[in-house]
Structures are given as C-alpha cells and as structure tokens.
Amino acid sequence: MSLKERINEDMKSALRGREAARLSALRLLLAAIKQREVDERIALGDGDVVAVIDKMLKQRRDSIAQFESAGRQDLADAEKFEISVLQTYMPQALSQGEIDAAVAKAVAETGAKGPQEMGKVMTALKPLLTGRADMAKVSTLVKAKLAG
C-alpha cells in the first residue's frame, strides 16, 4: 500500500471514528498532496509525499513559535497535534551518528574541499536524508565540515 493510500484509509477511519481534529489534519495533508499533483500534473510517489509532509511539518513548527510568542497557546496546541498526526507518516529519523557518517561520506565522494562546494555535497545528501533528518541542521554540519 502506498503512503498516499495509507493516508486515505486513515482519513476514512478517522471519519468513521468521529475524530474531528485528526480528520481535519489528514484532510489538510491530502489537499496539499492533491494541490502538488495538480500543479505539477503528476501522480506523487512516496518520496514526493514525504517531501510534502516535511514541508507541512516545517510550516507547523514555524507557526508554533509564532503562536507561543504571541501568547496563543490554544493555537500552538492545535499545531502540535497536527505535527503528531503528520509525523506518523514520516520515515524513521536517523541518529546523529548516522547523519555525521552520511555527511562525511558525501564530502569524500564529491571531493569537496571548501565552503564554496557546499552545493555539491548538499545535492548528494538531499535524496538520502530528506524526511529522515532536519536539512537545516545537515546544512550546518556540512558547512562546519567544509570550513575545516
């Protein structure tokens, strides 16, 4: 069963179980997937669906920070619930050691010598780590490794 089919089935079970908040989060996810499919005129595979979920998770984290700074804990809690629903569809996160090993391997394979070649390393890492690691932290690691 593909990831998109699994999300669809979970939405149906949330509908049957009258889980309003979960149903709302899943409908938002399916709408985002459908929007991307329509925009790009393609059927999304599991990797593309993970990228959509990753983007939605990042948006939710940004929203939580803004809501908490504005004193709106009720809205922050709603966003946290959506994160918990979306997180169930993400692949298993990598440990820090695995991320460090992947960065070191990518630097060695690309032959990058300095910070100006960071793009090459990130291009090599992106397909391996997207959805399994925070790419902003990976970028910081790569930058530090290339700086010396």
PDB file of N, CA and C in Angstrom, residues 93-128:
ATOM      1  N   ALA A  93      13.534   8.517  11.702  1.00  0.00           N
ATOM      2  CA  ALA A  93      14.585   9.531  11.727  1.00  0.00           C
ATOM      3  C   ALA A  93      15.943   8.879  11.966  1.00  0.00           C
ATOM      4  N   LEU A  94      16.964   9.469  11.388  1.00  0.00           N
ATOM      5  CA  LEU A  94      18.325   8.960  11.555  1.00  0.00           C
ATOM      6  C   LEU A  94      18.933   9.493  12.851  1.00  0.00           C
ATOM      7  N   SER A  95      19.840   8.727  13.415  1.00  0.00           N
ATOM      8  CA  SER A  95      20.544   9.186  14.612  1.00  0.00           C
ATOM      9  C   SER A  95      21.621  10.189  14.197  1.00  0.00           C
ATOM     10  N   GLN A  96      22.149  10.914  15.162  1.00  0.00           N
ATOM     11  CA  GLN A  96      23.184  11.910  14.878  1.00  0.00           C
ATOM     12  C   GLN A  96      24.425  11.247  14.276  1.00  0.00           C
ATOM     13  N   GLY A  97      24.764  10.066  14.760  1.00  0.00           N
ATOM     14  CA  GLY A  97      25.919   9.341  14.234  1.00  0.00           C
ATOM     15  C   GLY A  97      25.744   8.960  12.770  1.00  0.00           C
ATOM     16  N   GLU A  98      24.529   8.530  12.416  1.00  0.00           N
ATOM     17  CA  GLU A  98      24.247   8.161  11.023  1.00  0.00           C
ATOM     18  C   GLU A  98      24.308   9.387  10.118  1.00  0.00           C
ATOM     19  N   ILE A  99      23.821  10.518  10.617  1.00  0.00           N
ATOM     20  CA  ILE A  99      23.864  11.758   9.835  1.00  0.00           C
ATOM     21  C   ILE A  99      25.311  12.190   9.634  1.00  0.00           C
ATOM     22  N   ASP A 100      26.111  12.149  10.707  1.00  0.00           N
ATOM     23  CA  ASP A 100      27.536  12.509  10.606  1.00  0.00           C
ATOM     24  C   ASP A 100      28.252  11.620   9.599  1.00  0.00           C
ATOM     25  N   ALA A 101      27.957  10.320   9.622  1.00  0.00           N
ATOM     26  CA  ALA A 101      28.591   9.377   8.688  1.00  0.00           C
ATOM     27  C   ALA A 101      28.184   9.693   7.251  1.00  0.00           C
ATOM     28  N   ALA A 102      26.911  10.016   7.037  1.00  0.00           N
ATOM     29  CA  ALA A 102      26.436  10.343   5.689  1.00  0.00           C
ATOM     30  C   ALA A 102      27.096  11.618   5.175  1.00  0.00           C
ATOM     31  N   VAL A 103      27.257  12.613   6.045  1.00  0.00           N
ATOM     32  CA  VAL A 103      27.914  13.866   5.661  1.00  0.00           C
ATOM     33  C   VAL A 103      29.371  13.601   5.289  1.00  0.00           C
ATOM     34  N   ALA A 104      30.074  12.844   6.126  1.00  0.00           N
ATOM     35  CA  ALA A 104      31.477  12.546   5.854  1.00  0.00           C
ATOM     36  C   ALA A 104      31.629  11.786   4.534  1.00  0.00           C
ATOM     37  N   LYS A 105      30.748  10.831   4.298  1.00  0.00           N
ATOM     38  CA  LYS A 105      30.796  10.046   3.057  1.00  0.00           C
ATOM     39  C   LYS A 105      30.526  10.931   1.845  1.00  0.00           C
ATOM     40  N   ALA A 106      29.537  11.822   1.946  1.00  0.00           N
ATOM     41  CA  ALA A 106      29.195  12.705   0.822  1.00  0.00           C
ATOM     42  C   ALA A 106      30.346  13.667   0.523  1.00  0.00           C
ATOM     43  N   VAL A 107      31.005  14.185   1.555  1.00  0.00           N
ATOM     44  CA  VAL A 107      32.143  15.086   1.360  1.00  0.00           C
ATOM     45  C   VAL A 107      33.270  14.335   0.648  1.00  0.00           C
ATOM     46  N   ALA A 108      33.517  13.104   1.081  1.00  0.00           N
ATOM     47  CA  ALA A 108      34.579  12.304   0.458  1.00  0.00           C
ATOM     48  C   ALA A 108      34.249  11.964  -0.990  1.00  0.00           C
ATOM     49  N   GLU A 109      32.998  11.576  -1.258  1.00  0.00           N
ATOM     50  CA  GLU A 109      32.599  11.182  -2.609  1.00  0.00           C
ATOM     51  C   GLU A 109      32.618  12.346  -3.592  1.00  0.00           C
ATOM     52  N   THR A 110      32.205  13.525  -3.123  1.00  0.00           N
ATOM     53  CA  THR A 110      32.163  14.684  -4.029  1.00  0.00           C
ATOM     54  C   THR A 110      33.523  15.338  -4.161  1.00  0.00           C
ATOM     55  N   GLY A 111      34.423  15.053  -3.238  1.00  0.00           N
ATOM     56  CA  GLY A 111      35.752  15.660  -3.277  1.00  0.00           C
ATOM     57  C   GLY A 111      35.731  17.135  -2.925  1.00  0.00           C
ATOM     58  N   ALA A 112      34.714  17.561  -2.196  1.00  0.00           N
ATOM     59  CA  ALA A 112      34.589  18.970  -1.819  1.00  0.00           C
ATOM     60  C   ALA A 112      35.723  19.371  -0.882  1.00  0.00           C
ATOM     61  N   LYS A 113      36.317  20.521  -1.161  1.00  0.00           N
ATOM     62  CA  LYS A 113      37.468  20.980  -0.380  1.00  0.00           C
ATOM     63  C   LYS A 113      37.169  22.220   0.465  1.00  0.00           C
ATOM     64  N   GLY A 114      36.157  22.980   0.080  1.00  0.00           N
ATOM     65  CA  GLY A 114      35.872  24.210   0.814  1.00  0.00           C
ATOM     66  C   GLY A 114      34.400  24.549   0.808  1.00  0.00           C
ATOM     67  N   PRO A 115      34.034  25.608   1.537  1.00  0.00           N
ATOM     68  CA  PRO A 115      32.633  26.008   1.652  1.00  0.00           C
ATOM     69  C   PRO A 115      31.968  26.351   0.313  1.00  0.00           C
ATOM     70  N   GLN A 116      32.771  26.757  -0.680  1.00  0.00           N
ATOM     71  CA  GLN A 116      32.188  27.110  -1.967  1.00  0.00           C
ATOM     72  C   GLN A 116      31.619  25.885  -2.695  1.00  0.00           C
ATOM     73  N   GLU A 117      31.979  24.676  -2.258  1.00  0.00           N
ATOM     74  CA  GLU A 117      31.482  23.450  -2.875  1.00  0.00           C
ATOM     75  C   GLU A 117      30.385  22.782  -2.044  1.00  0.00           C
ATOM     76  N   MET A 118      29.775  23.551  -1.163  1.00  0.00           N
ATOM     77  CA  MET A 118      28.736  23.034  -0.293  1.00  0.00           C
ATOM     78  C   MET A 118      27.534  22.530  -1.093  1.00  0.00           C
ATOM     79  N   GLY A 119      27.214  23.180  -2.196  1.00  0.00           N
ATOM     80  CA  GLY A 119      26.075  22.786  -3.025  1.00  0.00           C
ATOM     81  C   GLY A 119      26.201  21.365  -3.537  1.00  0.00           C
ATOM     82  N   LYS A 120      27.401  20.978  -3.932  1.00  0.00           N
ATOM     83  CA  LYS A 120      27.638  19.614  -4.416  1.00  0.00           C
ATOM     84  C   LYS A 120      27.327  18.587  -3.330  1.00  0.00           C
ATOM     85  N   VAL A 121      27.796  18.875  -2.138  1.00  0.00           N
ATOM     86  CA  VAL A 121      27.598  17.949  -1.020  1.00  0.00           C
ATOM     87  C   VAL A 121      26.114  17.861  -0.663  1.00  0.00           C
ATOM     88  N   MET A 122      25.438  18.996  -0.590  1.00  0.00           N
ATOM     89  CA  MET A 122      24.017  19.002  -0.249  1.00  0.00           C
ATOM     90  C   MET A 122      23.195  18.288  -1.318  1.00  0.00           C
ATOM     91  N   THR A 123      23.572  18.433  -2.587  1.00  0.00           N
ATOM     92  CA  THR A 123      22.879  17.742  -3.670  1.00  0.00           C
ATOM     93  C   THR A 123      23.005  16.227  -3.498  1.00  0.00           C
ATOM     94  N   ALA A 124      24.178  15.773  -3.070  1.00  0.00           N
ATOM     95  CA  ALA A 124      24.388  14.344  -2.838  1.00  0.00           C
ATOM     96  C   ALA A 124      23.607  13.848  -1.615  1.00  0.00           C
ATOM     97  N   LEU A 125      23.473  14.688  -0.594  1.00  0.00           N
ATOM     98  CA  LEU A 125      22.815  14.281   0.645  1.00  0.00           C
ATOM     99  C   LEU A 125      21.292  14.349   0.585  1.00  0.00           C
ATOM    100  N   LYS A 126      20.761  15.261  -0.186  1.00  0.00           N
ATOM    101  CA  LYS A 126      19.321  15.508  -0.174  1.00  0.00           C
ATOM    102  C   LYS A 126      18.483  14.252  -0.422  1.00  0.00           C
ATOM    103  N   PRO A 127      18.778  13.450  -1.464  1.00  0.00           N
ATOM    104  CA  PRO A 127      17.936  12.264  -1.657  1.00  0.00           C
ATOM    105  C   PRO A 127      18.057  11.242  -0.518  1.00  0.00           C
ATOM    106  N   LEU A 128      19.187  11.216   0.148  1.00  0.00           N
ATOM    107  CA  LEU A 128      19.404  10.245   1.223  1.00  0.00           C
ATOM    108  C   LEU A 128      18.741  10.652   2.530  1.00  0.00           C
TER     109      LEU A 128
END
